[in-house]
Amino acid sequence: MVQPNDVVNVVTFIDEWTRCIGSGYQRDSLYRFGKFDSCSAQWNDIKVALKAKAASDPDEAKRLLEQTHYKKNLGSDWKVSPTAGVVWDLKEHPGWDAE
């Protein structure tokens, strides 16, 4: 059985790959590291996401997704953000929760 989008959203991984191969990201990579990014990690994430999408067990699909480059290094989890503590400071409570 194919997993629903709330378990595995392949579009997220395709979006991340297209961001990586984009000219702006590649320009930044060339400036920062002196070379273009091959985007192989993002391409591998797409393959893992497709495998997870086809998995019959939702727990197996989630386990596969936890191993992706996106989940380990990027994603929406601020605890693994590459800019947390460098560009911006972590807060215990977001500003919109202030009374």
Short mmCIF file of C-alpha atoms in Angstrom, two decimals:
data_model
loop_
_atom_site.label_atom_id
_atom_site.label_comp_id
_atom_site.label_asym_id
_atom_site.label_seq_id
_atom_site.Cartn_x
_atom_site.Cartn_y
_atom_site.Cartn_z
CA MET A 1 0.00 0.00 0.00
CA VAL A 2 1.32 3.45 -0.89
CA GLN A 3 1.85 5.81 2.05
CA PRO A 4 -0.28 8.99 2.17
CA ASN A 5 1.36 12.41 1.86
CA ASP A 6 1.12 13.09 5.60
CA VAL A 7 3.52 10.15 6.14
CA VAL A 8 5.75 10.54 3.05
CA ASN A 9 5.63 13.69 0.97
CA VAL A 10 7.94 13.09 -1.99
CA VAL A 11 7.42 16.65 -3.24
CA THR A 12 9.41 17.98 -0.26
CA PHE A 13 12.46 16.03 -1.37
CA ILE A 14 12.02 17.01 -5.03
CA ASP A 15 11.76 20.66 -3.96
CA GLU A 16 14.98 20.36 -1.97
CA TRP A 17 16.77 18.81 -4.95
CA THR A 18 15.55 21.52 -7.33
CA ARG A 19 16.68 24.17 -4.84
CA CYS A 20 20.11 22.55 -4.75
CA ILE A 21 20.53 22.45 -8.53
CA GLY A 22 19.32 26.04 -8.88
CA SER A 23 21.71 28.73 -10.04
CA GLY A 24 21.49 30.75 -6.80
CA TYR A 25 22.42 27.81 -4.61
CA GLN A 26 25.20 26.73 -6.95
CA ARG A 27 26.58 30.30 -7.02
CA ASP A 28 26.61 30.35 -3.20
CA SER A 29 28.31 26.94 -3.11
CA LEU A 30 30.96 28.11 -5.54
CA TYR A 31 31.57 31.25 -3.47
CA ARG A 32 31.65 29.48 -0.09
CA PHE A 33 33.43 26.25 -0.94
CA GLY A 34 35.13 26.92 -4.27
CA LYS A 35 33.18 24.22 -6.11
CA PHE A 36 29.71 23.38 -7.32
CA ASP A 37 27.52 21.10 -5.21
CA SER A 38 26.80 17.77 -6.90
CA CYS A 39 23.46 17.57 -5.02
CA SER A 40 23.98 13.81 -4.68
CA ALA A 41 22.66 13.82 -1.10
CA GLN A 42 19.41 15.41 -2.25
CA TRP A 43 19.16 13.01 -5.19
CA ASN A 44 19.63 10.06 -2.83
CA ASP A 45 16.91 11.52 -0.60
CA ILE A 46 14.47 11.36 -3.52
CA LYS A 47 15.27 7.67 -4.00
CA VAL A 48 14.77 6.98 -0.28
CA ALA A 49 11.51 8.94 -0.29
CA LEU A 50 10.19 6.90 -3.22
CA LYS A 51 11.16 3.69 -1.41
CA ALA A 52 9.42 4.96 1.75
CA LYS A 53 6.34 5.97 -0.27
CA ALA A 54 6.08 2.40 -1.58
CA ALA A 55 6.61 0.80 1.85
CA SER A 56 3.67 -1.15 3.21
CA ASP A 57 4.29 -0.23 6.85
CA PRO A 58 4.03 3.45 7.92
CA ASP A 59 6.60 2.90 10.69
CA GLU A 60 9.07 1.50 8.17
CA ALA A 61 8.47 4.53 5.94
CA LYS A 62 9.13 6.91 8.84
CA ARG A 63 12.29 4.99 9.75
CA LEU A 64 13.57 5.33 6.19
CA LEU A 65 12.86 9.07 6.15
CA GLU A 66 14.74 9.63 9.41
CA GLN A 67 17.92 8.55 7.60
CA THR A 68 17.71 11.20 4.88
CA HIS A 69 20.08 14.14 4.48
CA TYR A 70 17.07 16.46 4.67
CA LYS A 71 15.94 15.20 8.08
CA LYS A 72 19.46 15.05 9.53
CA ASN A 73 20.72 18.42 8.30
CA LEU A 74 17.88 20.61 7.15
CA GLY A 75 14.14 20.22 7.39
CA SER A 76 11.96 22.31 9.62
CA ASP A 77 13.51 21.19 12.89
CA TRP A 78 15.31 24.24 14.26
CA LYS A 79 17.46 22.04 16.50
CA VAL A 80 19.39 20.75 13.47
CA SER A 81 19.44 24.02 11.53
CA PRO A 82 22.89 24.84 10.13
CA THR A 83 22.34 28.52 11.00
CA ALA A 84 21.00 28.12 14.55
CA GLY A 85 23.36 29.78 16.99
CA VAL A 86 25.44 31.19 14.12
CA VAL A 87 23.10 33.50 12.25
CA TRP A 88 20.27 33.61 14.79
CA ASP A 89 19.85 32.71 18.47
CA LEU A 90 17.54 29.95 19.64
CA LYS A 91 14.69 31.05 21.88
CA GLU A 92 12.79 28.92 24.37
CA HIS A 93 9.54 30.63 23.41
CA PRO A 94 8.94 32.18 20.00
CA GLY A 95 8.20 35.89 19.85
CA TRP A 96 4.61 35.37 18.75
CA ASP A 97 3.87 33.57 22.04
CA ALA A 98 4.87 36.64 24.08
CA GLU A 99 2.06 38.31 25.93
#
